[in-house]
Coordinates of C-alpha atoms in Angstrom, one line a residue:
M1424 CA 28.5 204.1 152.1
L1425 CA 32.2 202.2 151.2
R1426 CA 32.7 203.8 148.4
G1427 CA 35.7 205.6 149.4
G1428 CA 36.9 202.3 150.8
T1429 CA 36.2 200.3 148.0
S1430 CA 37.5 202.9 145.1
V1431 CA 40.7 201.5 146.9
L1432 CA 40.4 198.3 147.2
G1433 CA 38.9 197.9 143.4
I1434 CA 42.6 199.7 142.6
V1435 CA 44.3 197.3 145.1
N1436 CA 42.4 194.8 143.3
F1437 CA 43.4 195.6 140.2
I1438 CA 47.2 195.8 140.7
T1439 CA 46.8 192.5 141.8
F1440 CA 45.4 191.7 138.7
L1441 CA 48.6 193.0 136.7
I1442 CA 50.8 191.1 139.2
S1443 CA 49.8 187.4 138.2
I1444 CA 50.4 188.2 134.6
P1445 CA 54.2 188.0 135.3
I1446 CA 53.9 184.8 137.7
L1447 CA 51.6 182.4 135.2
G1448 CA 53.9 184.1 132.3
G1449 CA 57.0 182.3 134.3
G1450 CA 55.7 178.9 134.8
I1451 CA 54.9 179.2 131.1
W1452 CA 57.9 180.1 130.3
L1453 CA 58.8 177.4 132.2
A1454 CA 56.7 174.4 130.7
S1455 CA 57.9 176.5 126.6
R1456 CA 61.5 175.6 128.2
A1457 CA 60.2 171.7 129.8
N1458 CA 58.7 171.3 126.2
S1459 CA 61.7 171.7 124.0
T1460 CA 65.2 172.2 126.9
D1461 CA 65.4 171.6 129.8
C1462 CA 62.6 168.8 130.1
I1463 CA 61.8 169.3 133.9
R1464 CA 58.0 169.0 133.9
F1465 CA 57.1 168.8 137.6
L1466 CA 58.1 172.6 139.0
Q1467 CA 56.1 175.2 136.3
W1468 CA 52.7 174.0 137.3
P1469 CA 52.9 175.4 140.9
I1470 CA 54.0 178.0 139.6
I1471 CA 50.9 178.6 137.0
I1472 CA 48.6 177.3 139.5
V1473 CA 50.0 180.2 141.8
G1474 CA 49.1 182.4 138.6
L1475 CA 45.9 181.4 138.2
V1476 CA 44.6 181.4 141.0
L1477 CA 46.3 184.7 142.5
M1478 CA 44.3 186.1 138.9
V1479 CA 41.2 184.8 139.8
I1480 CA 41.0 185.7 143.3
S1481 CA 42.0 189.5 142.9
L1482 CA 38.6 188.8 140.4
M1483 CA 36.8 187.9 143.5
G1484 CA 38.2 190.6 145.4
F1485 CA 37.3 193.4 142.5
A1486 CA 34.0 192.2 142.4
G1487 CA 33.3 192.1 146.3
A1488 CA 34.4 196.0 146.0
C1489 CA 32.7 196.8 143.7
Y1490 CA 29.8 195.0 144.6
R1491 CA 30.1 196.0 148.4
Q1492 CA 30.1 193.0 149.7
T1493 CA 32.4 192.1 153.0
W1494 CA 32.6 188.6 153.2
L1495 CA 33.8 188.3 149.4
L1496 CA 36.3 190.8 150.2
R1497 CA 37.5 189.1 153.5
L1498 CA 38.0 185.6 151.9
Y1499 CA 40.4 187.7 149.2
L1500 CA 42.4 188.9 152.1
F1501 CA 42.0 185.5 153.4
A1502 CA 43.5 183.7 149.9
M1503 CA 46.0 186.5 149.2
F1504 CA 47.8 185.6 153.0
F1505 CA 48.2 181.7 151.4
V1506 CA 49.2 183.0 148.2
V1507 CA 52.1 185.1 149.4
L1508 CA 52.9 182.2 151.2
A1509 CA 52.8 180.4 148.9
L1510 CA 55.1 182.3 146.5
L1511 CA 57.8 182.7 149.3
F1512 CA 57.7 179.0 149.7
F1513 CA 58.6 178.7 145.8
I1514 CA 61.3 181.2 146.0
V1515 CA 62.9 179.5 149.3
F1516 CA 62.7 176.0 147.4
A1517 CA 64.2 177.1 144.2
F1518 CA 66.9 178.7 145.8
A1519 CA 67.6 176.2 148.2
V1520 CA 67.7 172.9 145.3
T1521 CA 70.2 175.2 143.3
D1522 CA 72.3 176.2 145.6
R1523 CA 75.1 174.0 144.2
G1524 CA 76.9 173.2 141.1
D1525 CA 78.6 175.5 137.9
G1526 CA 80.7 175.1 135.2
Q1527 CA 83.8 174.4 134.5
V1528 CA 86.4 176.4 132.8
V1529 CA 88.9 174.3 130.4
M1530 CA 92.3 175.2 128.6
N1531 CA 91.5 176.8 125.3
R1532 CA 87.7 176.4 125.1
R1533 CA 84.9 179.2 125.5
F1534 CA 82.5 177.1 126.4
L1535 CA 81.6 175.4 129.9
E1536 CA 82.1 171.3 130.7
Y1537 CA 80.3 170.0 133.5
Q1538 CA 79.6 167.2 135.9
L1539 CA 77.4 165.9 137.9
S1540 CA 79.9 165.6 140.8
D1541 CA 79.5 168.9 141.4
Y1542 CA 76.2 169.1 141.6
S1543 CA 74.2 167.0 145.1
G1544 CA 71.2 166.9 146.8
W1545 CA 67.4 167.1 145.9
L1546 CA 67.2 167.8 142.7
R1547 CA 70.2 165.7 141.6
D1548 CA 68.9 163.2 143.1
R1549 CA 65.7 163.9 141.0
V1550 CA 67.5 164.1 138.1
A1551 CA 70.2 161.3 138.1
D1552 CA 67.4 158.2 139.4
P1553 CA 67.8 155.5 136.4
E1554 CA 63.1 156.1 135.8
Y1555 CA 63.1 159.2 135.6
W1556 CA 66.7 160.4 133.4
A1557 CA 64.8 157.4 131.0
T1558 CA 62.2 160.3 130.3
I1559 CA 64.4 163.3 129.9
S1560 CA 66.7 161.8 127.7
A1561 CA 64.1 160.9 125.7
C1562 CA 62.4 164.2 125.8
L1563 CA 66.3 165.3 124.9
R1564 CA 66.2 162.6 121.6
D1565 CA 63.1 163.8 120.7
G1566 CA 63.5 167.5 121.1
H1567 CA 66.2 167.5 118.7
A1568 CA 68.6 168.8 121.2
C1569 CA 71.7 169.1 119.8
S1570 CA 70.4 170.0 115.9
G1571 CA 70.9 173.5 116.2
M1572 CA 74.4 172.9 117.0
R1573 CA 75.6 172.6 112.6
R1574 CA 77.2 175.3 111.8
Y1575 CA 78.9 175.3 108.1
A1576 CA 82.1 177.2 106.3
R1577 CA 83.0 178.1 102.8
D1578 CA 86.4 176.2 102.0
P1579 CA 88.2 178.9 100.9
N1580 CA 89.9 176.2 98.0
T1581 CA 86.7 174.7 96.7
G1582 CA 83.8 176.7 97.6
M1583 CA 82.0 174.4 98.7
R1584 CA 80.1 174.8 102.8
V1585 CA 81.8 172.5 105.6
P1586 CA 81.8 171.7 109.0
E1587 CA 83.2 174.7 110.5
T1588 CA 87.0 174.1 111.7
P1589 CA 87.5 173.1 115.0
D1590 CA 88.7 176.3 116.5
L1591 CA 86.1 178.3 115.9
F1592 CA 83.7 175.5 117.3
Y1593 CA 86.1 175.5 120.1
A1594 CA 85.3 179.2 120.3
R1595 CA 81.7 178.9 120.4
N1596 CA 79.6 179.5 123.5
L1597 CA 78.0 176.3 123.7
S1598 CA 74.5 175.8 126.5
P1599 CA 75.1 173.4 129.1
I1600 CA 73.1 170.9 127.2
Q1601 CA 74.7 171.1 123.9
S1602 CA 77.9 171.1 125.9
G1603 CA 76.9 168.0 128.0
C1604 CA 75.2 166.1 126.1
C1605 CA 76.2 166.6 122.1
K1606 CA 79.8 165.9 122.4
P1607 CA 82.1 163.9 125.0
P1608 CA 83.9 165.4 127.3
S1609 CA 86.9 167.1 126.6
S1610 CA 89.3 165.2 129.3
C1611 CA 88.5 162.5 126.8
G1612 CA 90.8 163.5 124.1
F1613 CA 88.3 162.8 121.1
T1614 CA 89.3 164.4 117.3
Y1615 CA 86.1 166.1 116.2
N1616 CA 85.5 165.3 113.1
N1617 CA 81.9 167.9 113.0
E1618 CA 80.4 169.2 116.6
T1619 CA 78.5 166.0 116.9
Y1620 CA 81.0 163.8 115.3
W1621 CA 84.1 162.4 117.9
T1622 CA 86.4 159.4 116.7
P1623 CA 89.3 158.8 119.8
N1624 CA 92.0 159.4 119.4
P1625 CA 94.8 156.8 120.2
G1626 CA 97.5 159.0 121.1
V1627 CA 95.8 159.8 124.1
P1628 CA 95.8 157.8 127.1
A1629 CA 92.6 156.1 128.8
I1630 CA 91.3 158.0 131.8
S1631 CA 88.8 157.3 134.2
D1632 CA 86.2 159.1 133.6
P1633 CA 82.9 156.4 132.3
D1634 CA 81.7 159.2 130.1
C1635 CA 84.7 158.2 128.0
N1636 CA 83.6 154.8 126.6
R1637 CA 79.7 155.8 126.7
W1638 CA 79.6 158.6 123.6
S1639 CA 78.5 157.4 120.7
N1640 CA 78.7 158.6 117.3
D1641 CA 75.2 157.4 117.0
Q1642 CA 72.8 160.4 116.8
Q1643 CA 70.1 159.0 118.5
T1644 CA 72.6 158.0 121.2
L1645 CA 75.3 160.8 121.5
C1646 CA 76.4 161.7 125.0
F1647 CA 72.5 161.4 126.6
Q1648 CA 73.4 158.6 129.2
C1649 CA 76.4 160.1 130.3
N1650 CA 76.4 162.2 133.8
S1651 CA 78.2 165.0 132.1
C1652 CA 75.1 165.1 130.1
K1653 CA 73.2 165.0 133.5
A1654 CA 75.0 167.8 134.9
G1655 CA 74.0 169.8 131.9
V1656 CA 70.6 169.4 132.1
L1657 CA 71.0 170.5 136.3
A1658 CA 73.2 173.2 134.9
G1659 CA 70.1 174.3 132.5
I1660 CA 67.2 174.0 134.8
K1661 CA 69.7 176.0 137.4
K1662 CA 70.0 179.2 135.1
S1663 CA 66.0 179.2 134.3
W1664 CA 64.7 178.6 137.8
R1665 CA 67.4 180.8 138.7
K1666 CA 65.4 184.1 136.4
V1667 CA 62.0 182.4 137.5
A1668 CA 62.9 183.0 141.4
I1669 CA 64.7 186.4 140.6
L1670 CA 60.8 187.5 139.1
N1671 CA 58.8 185.9 141.6
I1672 CA 60.9 188.2 144.3
V1673 CA 60.2 191.6 142.9
V1674 CA 56.4 190.5 142.8
L1675 CA 56.7 189.2 145.9
I1676 CA 57.7 192.4 147.2
I1677 CA 55.2 194.0 145.6
L1678 CA 52.1 191.6 146.4
V1679 CA 52.9 192.5 149.8
I1680 CA 52.4 196.0 149.2
V1681 CA 49.7 195.7 147.7
Y1682 CA 48.4 193.2 150.4
V1683 CA 49.3 195.6 153.5
A1684 CA 47.4 198.6 151.3
G1685 CA 44.4 196.3 150.7
C1686 CA 44.2 195.2 154.6
A1687 CA 44.3 199.2 155.1
A1688 CA 41.7 199.9 153.1
F1689 CA 40.0 197.1 153.9
R1690 CA 40.0 197.8 158.1
N1691 CA 39.1 201.5 156.9
A1692 CA 36.0 201.0 154.0
K1693 CA 34.8 199.1 157.8
R1694 CA 35.5 201.9 159.8
I1695 CA 33.0 204.1 157.2
E1696 CA 30.5 201.4 157.2
N1697 CA 30.6 200.9 161.1
D1698 CA 30.0 205.0 161.2
E1699 CA 33.0 205.2 163.4
P1700 CA 35.1 208.7 163.2
I1701 CA 38.5 208.3 161.4
G1702 CA 41.8 210.1 161.9
M1703 CA 40.4 210.3 165.8
A1704 CA 41.9 209.1 169.2
R1705 CA 39.3 207.0 170.8
M1706 CA 41.7 208.3 174.3
T1707 CA 43.4 211.4 174.8
K1708 CA 45.9 212.9 177.9
S1709 CA 44.1 214.9 180.2
Q1710 CA 47.3 217.4 179.8
P1711 CA 48.6 216.8 176.1
S1712 CA 51.8 216.9 175.5
R1713 CA 53.3 219.1 173.1
F1714 CA 54.0 217.1 170.3
Q1715 CA 51.8 215.2 168.2
F1716 CA 52.2 212.5 166.2

């Protein structure tokens, strides 16, 4: 009796199941970056949970359509409504907490410099909190965030491999964490020896940036306690969250369309079940107009 309506509902739920895959994938991608790059472990779990819940309720709706369980379909549409709201909340939240802060261009440098003062709001306070930053900096250190910076060039005189020249290093496009945590700020005027080893230049006057004093050539310390490192982490988070948020905007649009189609299919299925006429007006005018809509 519900064959036509349930067929549509089955297709709708299959599409919903497919939509849950990129949401879950986005959460897993954030989790992988949290373990290796960004070291921020609190946003990926809501996304993973939303993806898993969407997957479960799409299977629930598919089962309700196949076995013609009206109560299960009602529960599916009810739960789907809250999933749409949760996804919308994440998108708004992700853009709201990453609305400020960008890298600064420095003369004769291809990479950008990052300053904590350029960021503000809840996310900055979260990252800059001493207790939480201790966890983040330990993650960066244990994850060898700066180990991938090393590059070598062959000396034309000796044929031996040596660290690349300063000009080659300054022409590199470093990630925010590499720029903020693995080298001193360019304003310090330190002399380049290699990517993670710099010495103060006596000819350059001291400046008021406290990060210059926080820098250490100890490979376990580097600039992990610098404000520039915190700013680099914030810039990396902004880039990652914005990518996932844009993906979720596309998913949300598709999900709303699918949800509206599911509601319409469920309504038509109920009409068939109750033997109600479809496509016929319940009331007609005594003198209908010439134009019928």
